[in-house]
PDB file of C-alpha atoms in Angstrom:
ATOM      1  CA  MET A1069      37.644 -63.936 -22.177  1.00 58.00           C
ATOM      2  CA  SER A1070      37.338 -62.595 -18.700  1.00 61.00           C
ATOM      3  CA  THR A1071      34.243 -60.752 -17.582  1.00 67.00           C
ATOM      4  CA  GLN A1072      34.566 -58.430 -14.775  1.00 69.00           C
ATOM      5  CA  LEU A1073      31.386 -57.583 -12.906  1.00 68.00           C
ATOM      6  CA  ASN A1074      31.475 -54.273 -11.142  1.00 68.00           C
ATOM      7  CA  PHE A1075      28.812 -53.768  -8.487  1.00 69.00           C
ATOM      8  CA  ASN A1076      28.510 -50.311  -6.998  1.00 70.00           C
ATOM      9  CA  LYS A1077      27.462 -50.392  -3.388  1.00 76.00           C
ATOM     10  CA  GLY A1078      25.817 -47.547  -1.501  1.00 78.00           C
ATOM     11  CA  PHE A1079      23.174 -44.941  -2.094  1.00 80.00           C
ATOM     12  CA  THR A1080      23.074 -42.073  -4.499  1.00 86.00           C
ATOM     13  CA  LEU A1081      22.686 -38.532  -3.257  1.00 90.00           C
ATOM     14  CA  ILE A1082      19.172 -38.344  -4.740  1.00 92.00           C
ATOM     15  CA  GLU A1083      18.072 -41.464  -2.836  1.00 90.00           C
ATOM     16  CA  LEU A1084      19.382 -40.032   0.439  1.00 92.00           C
ATOM     17  CA  MET A1085      17.661 -36.699  -0.196  1.00 94.00           C
ATOM     18  CA  ILE A1086      14.341 -38.451  -0.837  1.00 94.00           C
ATOM     19  CA  VAL A1087      14.623 -40.391   2.421  1.00 94.00           C
ATOM     20  CA  VAL A1088      15.462 -37.215   4.369  1.00 95.00           C
ATOM     21  CA  ALA A1089      12.492 -35.407   2.769  1.00 95.00           C
ATOM     22  CA  ILE A1090      10.113 -38.251   3.706  1.00 95.00           C
ATOM     23  CA  ILE A1091      11.374 -38.268   7.306  1.00 94.00           C
ATOM     24  CA  GLY A1092      10.944 -34.483   7.459  1.00 93.00           C
ATOM     25  CA  ILE A1093       7.350 -34.679   6.208  1.00 93.00           C
ATOM     26  CA  LEU A1094       6.474 -37.433   8.683  1.00 91.00           C
ATOM     27  CA  ALA A1095       8.036 -35.472  11.557  1.00 90.00           C
ATOM     28  CA  ALA A1096       6.160 -32.301  10.577  1.00 90.00           C
ATOM     29  CA  ILE A1097       2.879 -34.206  10.699  1.00 90.00           C
ATOM     30  CA  ALA A1098       3.597 -36.260  13.834  1.00 89.00           C
ATOM     31  CA  LEU A1099       5.126 -33.611  16.132  1.00 87.00           C
ATOM     32  CA  PRO A1100       2.014 -31.408  16.604  1.00 84.00           C
ATOM     33  CA  SER A1101      -0.134 -34.483  17.231  1.00 84.00           C
ATOM     34  CA  TYR A1102       2.374 -35.745  19.765  1.00 87.00           C
ATOM     35  CA  GLN A1103       2.472 -32.381  21.552  1.00 83.00           C
ATOM     36  CA  ASP A1104      -1.340 -32.299  21.760  1.00 83.00           C
ATOM     37  CA  TYR A1105      -1.329 -35.828  23.165  1.00 84.00           C
ATOM     38  CA  VAL A1106       1.243 -34.849  25.820  1.00 85.00           C
ATOM     39  CA  ARG A1107      -0.789 -31.778  26.830  1.00 85.00           C
ATOM     40  CA  LYS A1108      -3.951 -33.860  27.090  1.00 85.00           C
ATOM     41  CA  SER A1109      -2.195 -36.437  29.252  1.00 85.00           C
ATOM     42  CA  ARG A1110      -0.809 -33.664  31.485  1.00 87.00           C
ATOM     43  CA  ARG A1111      -4.369 -32.456  32.032  1.00 89.00           C
ATOM     44  CA  THR A1112      -4.729 -35.491  34.299  1.00 88.00           C
ATOM     45  CA  ASP A1113      -2.334 -33.714  36.674  1.00 88.00           C
ATOM     46  CA  ALA A1114      -5.156 -31.240  37.327  1.00 90.00           C
ATOM     47  CA  THR A1115      -7.999 -33.771  37.341  1.00 91.00           C
ATOM     48  CA  VAL A1116      -6.253 -36.005  39.895  1.00 91.00           C
ATOM     49  CA  GLU A1117      -5.696 -33.063  42.246  1.00 92.00           C
ATOM     50  CA  ILE A1118      -9.292 -31.898  41.728  1.00 93.00           C
ATOM     51  CA  SER A1119     -10.502 -35.374  42.710  1.00 92.00           C
ATOM     52  CA  LYS A1120      -8.372 -35.272  45.873  1.00 92.00           C
ATOM     53  CA  ILE A1121      -9.802 -31.882  46.772  1.00 93.00           C
ATOM     54  CA  GLN A1122     -13.377 -33.069  46.122  1.00 92.00           C
ATOM     55  CA  GLN A1123     -12.931 -36.061  48.410  1.00 92.00           C
ATOM     56  CA  ALA A1124     -11.354 -33.921  51.110  1.00 92.00           C
ATOM     57  CA  GLN A1125     -14.139 -31.325  50.791  1.00 91.00           C
ATOM     58  CA  GLU A1126     -16.841 -33.958  51.297  1.00 90.00           C
ATOM     59  CA  LYS A1127     -15.021 -35.269  54.358  1.00 91.00           C
ATOM     60  CA  TRP A1128     -14.691 -31.696  55.646  1.00 91.00           C
ATOM     61  CA  ARG A1129     -18.374 -30.924  54.979  1.00 89.00           C
ATOM     62  CA  ALA A1130     -19.451 -34.006  56.943  1.00 90.00           C
ATOM     63  CA  ASN A1131     -17.949 -32.404  60.057  1.00 90.00           C
ATOM     64  CA  ASN A1132     -18.609 -28.692  59.376  1.00 89.00           C
ATOM     65  CA  THR A1133     -21.463 -26.428  58.312  1.00 87.00           C
ATOM     66  CA  SER A1134     -19.891 -25.352  55.023  1.00 87.00           C
ATOM     67  CA  TYR A1135     -17.098 -26.142  52.579  1.00 89.00           C
ATOM     68  CA  THR A1136     -13.694 -24.504  53.030  1.00 88.00           C
ATOM     69  CA  THR A1137     -11.073 -22.697  50.953  1.00 87.00           C
ATOM     70  CA  ASN A1138      -8.245 -23.831  53.240  1.00 87.00           C
ATOM     71  CA  LEU A1139      -6.183 -26.457  51.435  1.00 88.00           C
ATOM     72  CA  GLY A1140      -3.515 -26.733  54.130  1.00 86.00           C
ATOM     73  CA  THR A1141      -3.347 -28.006  57.688  1.00 79.00           C
ATOM     74  CA  GLY A1142      -6.331 -26.874  59.715  1.00 80.00           C
ATOM     75  CA  GLY A1143      -8.384 -27.326  56.557  1.00 83.00           C
ATOM     76  CA  LEU A1144      -8.409 -30.060  53.942  1.00 89.00           C
ATOM     77  CA  ASN A1145      -4.756 -30.960  54.562  1.00 86.00           C
ATOM     78  CA  VAL A1146      -4.127 -31.796  50.886  1.00 86.00           C
ATOM     79  CA  THR A1147      -1.036 -29.600  50.673  1.00 81.00           C
ATOM     80  CA  SER A1148       1.772 -28.645  53.006  1.00 71.00           C
ATOM     81  CA  GLY A1149       1.535 -25.176  54.487  1.00 64.00           C
ATOM     82  CA  ALA A1150      -0.382 -23.757  57.405  1.00 56.00           C
ATOM     83  CA  THR A1151      -3.363 -21.929  55.866  1.00 61.00           C
ATOM     84  CA  THR A1152      -2.741 -21.896  52.134  1.00 82.00           C
ATOM     85  CA  THR A1153      -5.599 -21.112  49.745  1.00 85.00           C
ATOM     86  CA  THR A1154      -3.741 -22.245  46.613  1.00 88.00           C
ATOM     87  CA  MET A1155      -1.688 -25.295  45.840  1.00 90.00           C
ATOM     88  CA  THR A1156       0.427 -26.571  42.970  1.00 89.00           C
ATOM     89  CA  SER A1157      -0.488 -29.893  41.384  1.00 89.00           C
ATOM     90  CA  GLU A1158       1.770 -32.873  41.996  1.00 88.00           C
ATOM     91  CA  ASN A1159       3.681 -32.519  38.715  1.00 89.00           C
ATOM     92  CA  GLY A1160       3.653 -28.719  38.808  1.00 89.00           C
ATOM     93  CA  TYR A1161       1.579 -28.030  35.704  1.00 91.00           C
ATOM     94  CA  TYR A1162      -1.406 -26.395  37.473  1.00 91.00           C
ATOM     95  CA  THR A1163      -2.176 -24.081  40.386  1.00 91.00           C
ATOM     96  CA  LEU A1164      -5.423 -24.976  42.167  1.00 92.00           C
ATOM     97  CA  SER A1165      -7.753 -22.961  44.372  1.00 90.00           C
ATOM     98  CA  ILE A1166     -11.241 -23.266  45.883  1.00 90.00           C
ATOM     99  CA  ALA A1167     -13.982 -20.630  45.825  1.00 87.00           C
ATOM    100  CA  LYS A1168     -17.770 -20.352  45.709  1.00 85.00           C
ATOM    101  CA  ASP A1169     -19.417 -21.700  42.573  1.00 79.00           C
ATOM    102  CA  GLY A1170     -19.704 -19.228  39.735  1.00 75.00           C
ATOM    103  CA  ALA A1171     -18.534 -18.620  36.214  1.00 75.00           C
ATOM    104  CA  THR A1172     -15.096 -17.584  37.437  1.00 79.00           C
ATOM    105  CA  CYS A1173     -14.924 -19.439  40.755  1.00 84.00           C
ATOM    106  CA  THR A1174     -15.171 -16.437  43.079  1.00 83.00           C
ATOM    107  CA  GLY A1175     -16.588 -15.878  46.550  1.00 83.00           C
ATOM    108  CA  THR A1176     -16.622 -18.025  49.681  1.00 82.00           C
ATOM    109  CA  PRO A1177     -17.964 -21.596  49.562  1.00 85.00           C
ATOM    110  CA  ASP A1178     -21.148 -22.291  51.511  1.00 85.00           C
ATOM    111  CA  GLY A1179     -22.913 -25.431  52.668  1.00 82.00           C
ATOM    112  CA  ALA A1180     -24.194 -26.362  49.210  1.00 86.00           C
ATOM    113  CA  THR A1181     -21.657 -25.227  46.651  1.00 89.00           C
ATOM    114  CA  TYR A1182     -18.012 -24.669  45.859  1.00 91.00           C
ATOM    115  CA  CYS A1183     -15.773 -24.510  42.801  1.00 93.00           C
ATOM    116  CA  ILE A1184     -12.269 -25.797  42.183  1.00 93.00           C
ATOM    117  CA  LYS A1185     -10.191 -23.820  39.708  1.00 93.00           C
ATOM    118  CA  ALA A1186      -7.046 -25.217  38.056  1.00 92.00           C
ATOM    119  CA  VAL A1187      -4.886 -22.755  36.099  1.00 92.00           C
ATOM    120  CA  ALA A1188      -1.969 -23.878  33.938  1.00 91.00           C
ATOM    121  CA  VAL A1189       1.343 -22.601  35.294  1.00 90.00           C
ATOM    122  CA  ALA A1190       2.948 -19.943  33.098  1.00 85.00           C
ATOM    123  CA  GLY A1191       6.138 -21.065  31.404  1.00 80.00           C
ATOM    124  CA  LYS A1192       4.922 -24.648  31.054  1.00 77.00           C
ATOM    125  CA  THR A1193       3.601 -26.016  27.772  1.00 77.00           C
ATOM    126  CA  GLN A1194       0.168 -26.551  29.362  1.00 83.00           C
ATOM    127  CA  THR A1195      -0.759 -22.907  28.732  1.00 82.00           C
ATOM    128  CA  ALA A1196      -1.167 -23.854  25.039  1.00 84.00           C
ATOM    129  CA  ASP A1197      -3.509 -26.765  25.838  1.00 86.00           C
ATOM    130  CA  LYS A1198      -6.752 -26.688  23.883  1.00 85.00           C
ATOM    131  CA  VAL A1199      -9.423 -28.879  22.335  1.00 85.00           C
ATOM    132  CA  GLY A1200     -10.372 -27.518  18.937  1.00 83.00           C
ATOM    133  CA  SER A1201     -10.635 -23.782  19.500  1.00 85.00           C
ATOM    134  CA  GLN A1202     -11.487 -24.163  23.223  1.00 87.00           C
ATOM    135  CA  SER A1203      -8.636 -23.291  25.601  1.00 88.00           C
ATOM    136  CA  CYS A1204      -8.021 -25.807  28.387  1.00 88.00           C
ATOM    137  CA  SER A1205      -5.444 -23.734  30.268  1.00 90.00           C
ATOM    138  CA  THR A1206      -8.037 -22.989  32.989  1.00 91.00           C
ATOM    139  CA  LEU A1207     -10.265 -25.802  34.223  1.00 92.00           C
ATOM    140  CA  TYR A1208     -13.235 -25.474  36.573  1.00 92.00           C
ATOM    141  CA  MET A1209     -15.077 -28.105  38.572  1.00 93.00           C
ATOM    142  CA  HIS A1210     -18.363 -26.717  39.910  1.00 92.00           C
ATOM    143  CA  ILE A1211     -20.045 -28.639  42.720  1.00 90.00           C
ATOM    144  CA  LEU A1212     -23.656 -27.740  43.510  1.00 88.00           C
ATOM    145  CA  ASN A1213     -25.661 -29.925  45.910  1.00 84.00           C
ATOM    146  CA  GLY A1214     -23.360 -32.877  45.302  1.00 82.00           C
ATOM    147  CA  ASN A1215     -23.463 -32.640  41.485  1.00 89.00           C
ATOM    148  CA  ALA A1216     -20.152 -31.964  39.740  1.00 90.00           C
ATOM    149  CA  THR A1217     -19.870 -30.169  36.403  1.00 90.00           C
ATOM    150  CA  GLY A1218     -16.553 -29.586  34.659  1.00 90.00           C
ATOM    151  CA  THR A1219     -16.008 -26.618  32.350  1.00 88.00           C
ATOM    152  CA  PRO A1220     -14.944 -26.035  29.633  1.00 91.00           C
ATOM    153  CA  THR A1221     -16.897 -29.146  28.717  1.00 88.00           C
ATOM    154  CA  ASP A1222     -14.660 -30.195  25.801  1.00 88.00           C
ATOM    155  CA  CYS A1223     -11.617 -30.263  28.092  1.00 87.00           C
ATOM    156  CA  TRP A1224     -13.288 -32.788  30.409  1.00 86.00           C
ATOM    157  CA  ALA A1225     -14.284 -35.228  27.660  1.00 76.00           C
ATOM    158  CA  LYS A1226     -12.661 -38.624  28.047  1.00 66.00           C
TER     159      LYS A1226
END
């Protein structure tokens, strides 16, 4: 009497469909979290440039009677260009400018205060950056008598 054992190898269509469904669910959950993480990490592109500007402003102020809006040569020299008042961050996600302190960073800096404004560049994914319901596409760093305050506050949390 001969017994023949027949082993089927492989997966059934149902098993493959279940695996594909599980991968799809995991991807749907993970992708938005990943995108938020990438946007948050790109925010450092703005904060690094803001720090450079702050340091250059303090150096400038030590030799002049007031802060400046000139980011180029003849001013803070943190960007190439003769007398530019705006600059693009190193990785190109933000455009930065300097003005007098205020809710919207307007006016001319004086001897005690200035504001650095970083605006996400249109067409980049940074324009969708937010923390909760607070948009982080425009960041402000207000400096008043040597004290720095970042707004929106949630966007500056570590």
